[in-house]
Amino acid sequence: MSAPLPRVFFLDQSGDLGGAELSLLDIVGQYRGEKRVCLLSDGPFAAKLRAAGHDVQMLPLTSGVRRGSGVAEMLRSLPHLARVIAGIGRSARAFDVVYANTMKALVLAALSRPLHRRPVIWHIRDILSADHFSPLALKVARSAANLGTDRQIANSEATAAAFRAAGGHQEAVVIHNAIPTGAFHPQNRASLRTVLVQETGLDPANPIIGVFGRLAEWKGQHIVIEAISKICGCQLAIVGGALFGENAAEARLRQKVADLGLSERVRFLGFRDDVPALMGGVDIVVHSSIQPEPFGRVIVEAMLAGTPVIATRAGGAIEIVTDDATGLLVAPGDVDALAQAIARLIADPNLQQQFSEAALIDAKARFSPEICFPRIDSVICSVAGQQPPPSSAGR
Ligand code: UDP
């Protein structure tokens, strides 16, 4: 009989459901060893983990560093931080491996290492660049990664390259997100469209574009709004809520819709748990990030939904979409290029079908749980000094 899998202490800072958390939910769900998820704030992510029957520990981090924080803010939060670090150190000692899923989780896992003395994996899910982080945050992340972790998993080549460029010492293992296919029904797109039209009151005779993801400036929903304003009758469903305190983004987008006189053609559907069905119901999914996307789960999801996709040519998106073969790539922030790409697809149903069929095959082949999860299990086993389970062998 093979040895039991290492016991893993997963650590994530967020209570919200971003892509990093949804990916971790899948990783934890499939991991067959003993495990616990420790979170630094409560919220929908904790609720989903508990609903799935996972062991969830809450160590609330009520103050602390944010993107763009200065030294003074960091110093003020030290006593509270010290208590959280001590809590992580104590709890993680009962496990074999600490798996940090986010940037704050990395820093805390590294700082608590003298207490837990366990190998630390950092799953890098951010592009470590000045576009996304302050110089201080980059420095802290680099030091924590170089001094306080044993292995890094990057969610794309783009993320790994940014880690290297930011001064990361080790070579991160690139493992793309796995997207389970069960909730996607590409063969039902017509009926999913009917349901979407009924719910939204959009005009079934005109094209419906979908944009999915949290509402934030860098996600570029405003670019899609401007692009559809240039295409007669073109409609837009915006799916996603403001996460991580970025609450002003939604108001700005609604204002833009009003300013462009698009209220009849644009719907805000908020954060949804039925993304696969909604993706199947729209005619085209647009991924519109104006900064490099670390991975871009929504792109793979659109491919699995059987819906043609247009994405921005940067970051992880380039590793997912092959331009003019499994979708279209356009320059980030280029309204005219996006409008042209949308118009081209709308005008050519054969091209839509060609892209969606190729994309579905490609997504199933490259982003399947059967391929990606055993590779994660392998990394966990290797830092714990164990042989990977037989199902991971040779992957
Ligand atoms: N998502 C969701 N409900 C929404 C909008 C988005 O569940 O209303 C999910 C989406 O399906 C995807 C994830 O949020 O799995 C976003 O991941 P992505 O990698 O695209 O972006 P991130 O949040 O990591 O920046």
Coordinates of C-alpha atoms and ligand atoms in Angstrom, one line a residue, residues 17-23 48 125-126 155 177 179 184 211-214 218-219 238-241 243-244 269-276 278-279 287 289 293-299 301, ligand 1:
L17 CA -14.6 34.4 -4.7
G18 CA -11.9 35.5 -7.2
G19 CA -10.3 33.2 -9.7
A20 CA -7.6 32.2 -7.2
E21 CA -10.2 31.1 -4.7
L22 CA -12.3 29.2 -7.2
S23 CA -9.2 27.4 -8.4
K48 CA -18.4 27.4 -0.2
R125 CA -1.4 33.8 -9.2
D126 CA -0.4 37.4 -9.8
N155 CA -0.5 29.6 -13.0
N177 CA -5.7 26.1 -13.9
I179 CA -11.4 23.7 -15.1
F184 CA -20.7 23.1 -19.2
V211 CA -18.1 39.7 -20.3
F212 CA -17.4 37.8 -17.1
G213 CA -15.2 38.6 -14.1
R214 CA -15.0 41.0 -11.2
W218 CA -8.0 46.7 -15.2
K219 CA -10.5 44.0 -16.3
I238 CA -21.8 42.1 -17.8
V239 CA -21.5 39.3 -15.2
G240 CA -19.5 39.8 -12.0
G241 CA -19.4 41.9 -8.9
L243 CA -14.6 42.1 -5.2
F244 CA -11.7 43.0 -2.9
L269 CA -26.1 40.7 -13.8
G270 CA -23.9 40.9 -10.7
F271 CA -21.9 38.1 -9.2
R272 CA -23.4 34.7 -10.4
D273 CA -22.9 31.1 -9.4
D274 CA -24.2 29.9 -12.8
V275 CA -21.4 31.2 -15.1
P276 CA -21.3 28.1 -17.3
L278 CA -24.7 32.2 -18.8
M279 CA -21.6 31.7 -21.0
H287 CA -12.2 38.9 -22.2
S289 CA -8.3 42.9 -19.4
E293 CA -4.0 38.6 -17.1
P294 CA -2.1 36.1 -14.9
F295 CA -4.2 33.3 -16.2
G296 CA -7.8 34.0 -17.3
R297 CA -10.1 31.2 -16.1
V298 CA -13.1 32.9 -17.9
I299 CA -11.4 32.3 -21.3
E301 CA -14.6 28.5 -19.4
Ligands
UDP1 N1 -16.9 34.2 -11.7 C1 -18.0 33.8 -11.1 N2 -19.1 34.6 -11.0 C2 -19.2 35.8 -11.6 C3 -18.0 36.2 -12.3 C4 -16.9 35.4 -12.4 O1 -18.1 32.6 -10.5 O2 -20.2 36.4 -11.5 C5 -15.8 33.3 -11.8 C6 -15.4 32.9 -13.2 O3 -16.3 31.9 -13.7 C7 -14.0 32.5 -13.1 C8 -13.5 33.4 -12.0 O4 -14.6 34.0 -11.4 O5 -13.8 31.1 -12.7 C9 -12.5 34.5 -12.4 O6 -11.3 34.0 -12.7 P1 -10.3 34.7 -13.7 O7 -9.0 33.9 -13.7 O8 -10.9 34.9 -15.0 O9 -10.0 36.1 -13.0 P2 -9.5 36.5 -11.5 O10 -10.7 36.7 -10.6 O11 -8.5 35.5 -11.1 O12 -8.8 37.8 -11.8

